[in-house]
PDB file of C-alpha atoms and ligand atoms in Angstrom:
ATOM      1  CA  GLU H   8      -0.008  -0.243  -0.286  1.00 77.00           C
ATOM      2  CA  LYS H   9       2.155   2.527  -1.175  1.00 73.00           C
ATOM      3  CA  PHE H  10       0.322   5.244   1.004  1.00 72.00           C
ATOM      4  CA  ASN H  11       1.290   2.961   4.557  1.00 80.00           C
ATOM      5  CA  TYR H  12       4.217   5.018   6.267  1.00 79.00           C
ATOM      6  CA  LYS H  13       7.585   3.672   5.917  1.00 83.00           C
ATOM      7  CA  ILE H  14       9.258   2.617   8.832  1.00 87.00           C
ATOM      8  CA  THR H  15      12.986   1.813   8.949  1.00 90.00           C
ATOM      9  CA  PHE H  16      15.062   4.567  11.148  1.00 91.00           C
ATOM     10  CA  ALA H  17      14.651   5.167  14.655  1.00 89.00           C
ATOM     11  CA  ASP H  18      13.798   8.342  13.288  1.00 88.00           C
ATOM     12  CA  ASP H  19      11.354   7.318  11.274  1.00 87.00           C
ATOM     13  CA  LEU H  20       9.630   6.282  13.909  1.00 87.00           C
ATOM     14  CA  HIS H  21       9.410   9.700  15.687  1.00 85.00           C
ATOM     15  CA  TYR H  22       7.668  10.967  12.753  1.00 81.00           C
ATOM     16  CA  PHE H  23       5.470   8.528  12.803  1.00 82.00           C
ATOM     17  CA  LYS H  24       4.258   9.486  16.801  1.00 81.00           C
ATOM     18  CA  LEU H  25       4.135  12.808  15.565  1.00 76.00           C
ATOM     19  CA  PHE H  26       1.593  12.382  12.439  1.00 75.00           C
ATOM     20  CA  LEU H  27      -0.014  10.189  15.144  1.00 79.00           C
ATOM     21  CA  LYS H  28      -0.794  13.378  17.255  1.00 80.00           C
ATOM     22  CA  PRO H  29      -3.545  15.786  17.188  1.00 84.00           C
ATOM     23  CA  ILE H  30      -4.072  18.222  15.111  1.00 87.00           C
ATOM     24  CA  PHE H  31      -4.775  21.888  16.411  1.00 93.00           C
ATOM     25  CA  LYS H  32      -6.097  24.466  13.923  1.00 95.00           C
ATOM     26  CA  SER H  33      -7.612  28.431  15.193  1.00 98.00           C
ATOM     27  CA  GLY H  34      -9.775  30.770  13.268  1.00 98.00           C
ATOM     28  CA  ILE H  35     -10.527  34.350  13.174  1.00 98.00           C
ATOM     29  CA  GLY H  36     -13.599  36.306  12.591  1.00 98.00           C
ATOM     30  CA  TYR H  37     -15.275  39.899  13.249  1.00 98.00           C
ATOM     31  CA  ASP H  38     -18.101  41.515  11.445  1.00 98.00           C
ATOM     32  CA  ILE H  39     -19.930  44.660  12.508  1.00 98.00           C
ATOM     33  CA  HIS H  40     -24.025  45.787  11.288  1.00 97.00           C
ATOM     34  CA  GLN H  41     -25.498  49.436  11.687  1.00 97.00           C
ATOM     35  CA  ILE H  42     -28.246  50.204  14.586  1.00 96.00           C
ATOM     36  CA  ASP H  43     -31.534  50.758  13.423  1.00 96.00           C
ATOM     37  CA  SER H  44     -32.337  54.123  15.059  1.00 92.00           C
ATOM     38  CA  LYS H  45     -36.146  54.106  13.561  1.00 93.00           C
ATOM     39  CA  SER H  46     -36.694  50.210  14.893  1.00 90.00           C
ATOM     40  CA  LYS H  47     -38.288  49.679  18.599  1.00 83.00           C
ATOM     41  CA  GLN H  48     -37.204  46.180  18.562  1.00 87.00           C
ATOM     42  CA  GLY H  49     -35.609  43.018  17.025  1.00 90.00           C
ATOM     43  CA  LEU H  50     -32.488  43.285  17.262  1.00 97.00           C
ATOM     44  CA  LYS H  51     -30.650  39.609  16.921  1.00 97.00           C
ATOM     45  CA  LEU H  52     -27.345  38.406  19.139  1.00 98.00           C
ATOM     46  CA  CYS H  53     -26.257  35.094  18.802  1.00 98.00           C
ATOM     47  CA  GLY H  54     -29.706  33.575  17.618  1.00 98.00           C
ATOM     48  CA  VAL H  55     -30.957  34.984  20.596  1.00 98.00           C
ATOM     49  CA  ARG H  56     -34.049  37.890  20.653  1.00 96.00           C
ATOM     50  CA  ILE H  57     -33.058  40.783  22.847  1.00 96.00           C
ATOM     51  CA  ASN H  58     -35.727  44.234  22.488  1.00 94.00           C
ATOM     52  CA  TYR H  59     -33.799  46.359  21.407  1.00 96.00           C
ATOM     53  CA  ASN H  60     -32.864  48.441  17.623  1.00 96.00           C
ATOM     54  CA  LYS H  61     -32.421  46.216  15.617  1.00 96.00           C
ATOM     55  CA  LEU H  62     -29.411  45.590  13.396  1.00 97.00           C
ATOM     56  CA  ILE H  63     -29.202  46.761   9.348  1.00 96.00           C
ATOM     57  CA  GLY H  64     -28.572  43.646   7.374  1.00 95.00           C
ATOM     58  CA  HIS H  65     -28.693  42.243   4.060  1.00 94.00           C
ATOM     59  CA  SER H  66     -29.937  38.839   6.450  1.00 94.00           C
ATOM     60  CA  ASP H  67     -31.088  39.029  10.004  1.00 95.00           C
ATOM     61  CA  ALA H  68     -27.119  40.641  11.321  1.00 97.00           C
ATOM     62  CA  ASP H  69     -26.694  38.565  13.437  1.00 98.00           C
ATOM     63  CA  VAL H  70     -23.491  40.536  14.316  1.00 98.00           C
ATOM     64  CA  GLY H  71     -22.798  37.398  16.646  1.00 98.00           C
ATOM     65  CA  ILE H  72     -23.573  34.629  14.352  1.00 98.00           C
ATOM     66  CA  HIS H  73     -21.811  36.025  11.414  1.00 98.00           C
ATOM     67  CA  ALA H  74     -18.696  36.223  13.543  1.00 98.00           C
ATOM     68  CA  ILE H  75     -18.753  32.376  14.968  1.00 98.00           C
ATOM     69  CA  CYS H  76     -19.396  31.210  11.539  1.00 98.00           C
ATOM     70  CA  ASP H  77     -15.889  33.758   9.727  1.00 98.00           C
ATOM     71  CA  SER H  78     -14.290  32.165  12.725  1.00 98.00           C
ATOM     72  CA  ILE H  79     -14.926  28.223  12.136  1.00 98.00           C
ATOM     73  CA  PHE H  80     -14.339  29.044   8.198  1.00 98.00           C
ATOM     74  CA  GLY H  81     -10.924  30.477   8.940  1.00 98.00           C
ATOM     75  CA  ALA H  82      -9.686  28.122  10.707  1.00 98.00           C
ATOM     76  CA  LEU H  83     -11.025  25.787   8.298  1.00 97.00           C
ATOM     77  CA  SER H  84      -8.604  27.379   5.352  1.00 96.00           C
ATOM     78  CA  MET H  85     -11.938  28.234   3.670  1.00 97.00           C
ATOM     79  CA  GLN H  86     -12.789  31.551   2.430  1.00 98.00           C
ATOM     80  CA  ASP H  87     -15.393  34.803   4.448  1.00 97.00           C
ATOM     81  CA  ILE H  88     -19.130  34.129   5.091  1.00 97.00           C
ATOM     82  CA  GLY H  89     -19.775  36.646   1.825  1.00 96.00           C
ATOM     83  CA  TYR H  90     -18.178  34.347  -0.250  1.00 97.00           C
ATOM     84  CA  TYR H  91     -20.498  31.703   0.681  1.00 97.00           C
ATOM     85  CA  PHE H  92     -23.862  34.039   1.548  1.00 96.00           C
ATOM     86  CA  SER H  93     -23.174  36.925  -0.917  1.00 93.00           C
ATOM     87  CA  ASN H  94     -25.334  39.799   0.249  1.00 91.00           C
ATOM     88  CA  ASN H  95     -26.181  40.616  -3.271  1.00 92.00           C
ATOM     89  CA  SER H  96     -28.645  37.288  -3.219  1.00 93.00           C
ATOM     90  CA  PRO H  97     -31.950  37.639  -2.759  1.00 94.00           C
ATOM     91  CA  LYS H  98     -31.840  34.087  -1.822  1.00 93.00           C
ATOM     92  CA  TRP H  99     -30.411  35.223   1.817  1.00 93.00           C
ATOM     93  CA  LYS H 100     -32.011  38.115   2.846  1.00 93.00           C
ATOM     94  CA  ASN H 101     -33.614  38.574   5.728  1.00 90.00           C
ATOM     95  CA  LYS H 102     -32.457  35.167   5.949  1.00 93.00           C
ATOM     96  CA  ASN H 103     -31.514  33.278   9.905  1.00 96.00           C
ATOM     97  CA  SER H 104     -28.165  33.041   9.936  1.00 97.00           C
ATOM     98  CA  GLU H 105     -29.025  29.628  12.108  1.00 97.00           C
ATOM     99  CA  HIS H 106     -28.214  28.799   8.537  1.00 97.00           C
ATOM    100  CA  PHE H 107     -24.758  29.840   8.027  1.00 98.00           C
ATOM    101  CA  LEU H 108     -24.194  28.928  11.578  1.00 98.00           C
ATOM    102  CA  LYS H 109     -25.812  25.381  10.229  1.00 98.00           C
ATOM    103  CA  PHE H 110     -23.652  24.917   7.072  1.00 98.00           C
ATOM    104  CA  ALA H 111     -20.210  26.034   9.155  1.00 98.00           C
ATOM    105  CA  LYS H 112     -21.357  23.079  10.798  1.00 98.00           C
ATOM    106  CA  ILE H 113     -21.587  20.715   8.237  1.00 98.00           C
ATOM    107  CA  LYS H 114     -18.486  22.042   6.697  1.00 98.00           C
ATOM    108  CA  LEU H 115     -16.520  20.547  10.352  1.00 97.00           C
ATOM    109  CA  GLN H 116     -18.543  17.309  10.047  1.00 96.00           C
ATOM    110  CA  GLU H 117     -17.242  17.094   6.375  1.00 96.00           C
ATOM    111  CA  LYS H 118     -13.643  17.951   7.197  1.00 94.00           C
ATOM    112  CA  LYS H 119     -13.451  15.815  10.379  1.00 93.00           C
ATOM    113  CA  TYR H 120     -12.603  18.817  12.413  1.00 95.00           C
ATOM    114  CA  PHE H 121     -14.422  19.136  15.967  1.00 96.00           C
ATOM    115  CA  ILE H 122     -14.188  22.756  17.616  1.00 97.00           C
ATOM    116  CA  ALA H 123     -11.528  22.438  21.028  1.00 96.00           C
ATOM    117  CA  ASN H 124     -13.223  26.119  22.349  1.00 97.00           C
ATOM    118  CA  LEU H 125     -15.747  29.630  20.831  1.00 98.00           C
ATOM    119  CA  ASP H 126     -14.603  32.797  22.272  1.00 98.00           C
ATOM    120  CA  ILE H 127     -16.643  35.256  21.797  1.00 98.00           C
ATOM    121  CA  ASN H 128     -16.697  38.655  22.157  1.00 98.00           C
ATOM    122  CA  PHE H 129     -18.695  41.835  21.828  1.00 98.00           C
ATOM    123  CA  ILE H 130     -17.558  45.818  21.555  1.00 98.00           C
ATOM    124  CA  CYS H 131     -21.234  47.770  21.858  1.00 97.00           C
ATOM    125  CA  GLU H 132     -22.829  50.686  24.836  1.00 96.00           C
ATOM    126  CA  LYS H 133     -26.545  48.932  24.485  1.00 94.00           C
ATOM    127  CA  PRO H 134     -27.838  46.114  25.293  1.00 95.00           C
ATOM    128  CA  ASN H 135     -26.683  44.646  28.048  1.00 96.00           C
ATOM    129  CA  ILE H 136     -24.781  41.577  27.224  1.00 97.00           C
ATOM    130  CA  SER H 137     -24.613  39.973  30.053  1.00 96.00           C
ATOM    131  CA  LYS H 138     -28.227  39.629  30.575  1.00 96.00           C
ATOM    132  CA  TYR H 139     -28.544  37.554  27.313  1.00 97.00           C
ATOM    133  CA  ARG H 140     -25.270  35.027  28.133  1.00 97.00           C
ATOM    134  CA  LYS H 141     -26.698  32.265  29.013  1.00 98.00           C
ATOM    135  CA  LYS H 142     -29.168  32.977  26.572  1.00 98.00           C
ATOM    136  CA  MET H 143     -26.418  33.417  23.895  1.00 98.00           C
ATOM    137  CA  ILE H 144     -24.405  30.423  25.598  1.00 98.00           C
ATOM    138  CA  SER H 145     -26.839  28.285  24.908  1.00 98.00           C
ATOM    139  CA  LYS H 146     -28.307  28.939  22.127  1.00 98.00           C
ATOM    140  CA  ILE H 147     -24.257  28.078  19.891  1.00 98.00           C
ATOM    141  CA  SER H 148     -24.591  25.310  22.056  1.00 97.00           C
ATOM    142  CA  PHE H 149     -27.213  23.862  20.318  1.00 97.00           C
ATOM    143  CA  ILE H 150     -27.053  24.825  17.104  1.00 97.00           C
ATOM    144  CA  LEU H 151     -23.491  23.657  16.951  1.00 97.00           C
ATOM    145  CA  LYS H 152     -24.433  20.655  19.410  1.00 96.00           C
ATOM    146  CA  ILE H 153     -20.926  21.075  20.804  1.00 96.00           C
ATOM    147  CA  PRO H 154     -21.107  21.990  24.763  1.00 97.00           C
ATOM    148  CA  GLU H 155     -22.141  25.506  26.948  1.00 97.00           C
ATOM    149  CA  LYS H 156     -18.739  25.065  29.443  1.00 97.00           C
ATOM    150  CA  ILE H 157     -16.042  25.210  26.339  1.00 97.00           C
ATOM    151  CA  ILE H 158     -17.960  28.385  24.720  1.00 98.00           C
ATOM    152  CA  SER H 159     -17.536  32.086  26.429  1.00 98.00           C
ATOM    153  CA  ILE H 160     -19.264  34.749  24.874  1.00 98.00           C
ATOM    154  CA  LYS H 161     -17.933  38.163  26.314  1.00 98.00           C
ATOM    155  CA  ALA H 162     -18.149  42.076  26.025  1.00 97.00           C
ATOM    156  CA  THR H 163     -17.182  45.287  26.150  1.00 97.00           C
ATOM    157  CA  SER H 164     -18.394  48.861  25.290  1.00 95.00           C
ATOM    158  CA  ASN H 165     -16.219  51.186  23.741  1.00 93.00           C
ATOM    159  CA  GLU H 166     -16.050  53.908  25.915  1.00 94.00           C
ATOM    160  CA  LYS H 167     -17.807  55.592  24.208  1.00 94.00           C
ATOM    161  CA  ILE H 168     -15.403  57.182  21.291  1.00 95.00           C
ATOM    162  CA  GLY H 169     -15.944  56.299  17.624  1.00 95.00           C
ATOM    163  CA  PHE H 170     -19.361  55.039  15.725  1.00 94.00           C
ATOM    164  CA  ILE H 171     -19.597  52.157  18.871  1.00 94.00           C
ATOM    165  CA  GLY H 172     -19.604  54.364  21.651  1.00 94.00           C
ATOM    166  CA  ASP H 173     -21.834  57.072  19.793  1.00 94.00           C
ATOM    167  CA  GLY H 174     -24.125  53.865  19.574  1.00 92.00           C
ATOM    168  CA  LEU H 175     -24.276  53.720  16.195  1.00 96.00           C
ATOM    169  CA  GLY H 176     -23.155  49.970  15.643  1.00 97.00           C
ATOM    170  CA  ILE H 177     -22.792  46.356  16.956  1.00 98.00           C
ATOM    171  CA  ALA H 178     -19.615  44.602  16.457  1.00 98.00           C
ATOM    172  CA  ALA H 179     -18.791  40.895  17.498  1.00 98.00           C
ATOM    173  CA  GLU H 180     -14.921  38.554  16.994  1.00 98.00           C
ATOM    174  CA  SER H 181     -14.790  35.840  16.749  1.00 98.00           C
ATOM    175  CA  ILE H 182     -11.381  33.299  17.745  1.00 98.00           C
ATOM    176  CA  VAL H 183     -12.036  28.908  17.532  1.00 98.00           C
ATOM    177  CA  GLN H 184      -9.760  26.474  18.348  1.00 98.00           C
ATOM    178  CA  ILE H 185     -10.970  22.719  16.097  1.00 97.00           C
ATOM    179  CA  THR H 186      -9.353  20.075  16.051  1.00 95.00           C
ATOM    180  CA  ASN H 187      -9.498  16.460  14.714  1.00 90.00           C
ATOM    181  CA  GLU H 188      -9.574  13.922  17.443  1.00 73.00           C
ATOM    182  CA  LYS H 189     -12.819  14.307  19.387  1.00 61.00           C
TER     183      LYS H 189
HETATM  184 ZN1   ZN M  67     -22.765  40.110   9.259  1.00 65.70          ZN
END
């Protein structure tokens, strides 16, 4: 069998052991959407509905899920979310972003990778993310079928500096680590 690893010398054994070790890969994702100040409610972050002004976007503008998707695509050496779900396509108009995350989950399965940990950070003045932290973790855990304890949701304000500080938008960043070992 030509794909068999040939062990002849003592050093070959060393490389064979390296070959058996789990592979860890990391990915980063960032997204930002503008707040629709005219709307009274309709905000959705990490799949959780929040009684606050909604975000402007082609899909449902779930900035949290978009950042998570991009971090998974990055770890899998794929392209960005806009490549797979173009904001020019009517197909994705007002689309529930959970669909995009399910696509990322399928890609992980196809390539035989598992999420080792997922760290999400929101940057906004309002709303108060900590109130929705648990709900968001449980939602993401449910969609990705991963344990809640490997998900972290954090938030920081922009100290009233710049457009985020003026409350004009919400940004999210995500870092994921994936491994080929369960
Ligand atoms: Zn987005």
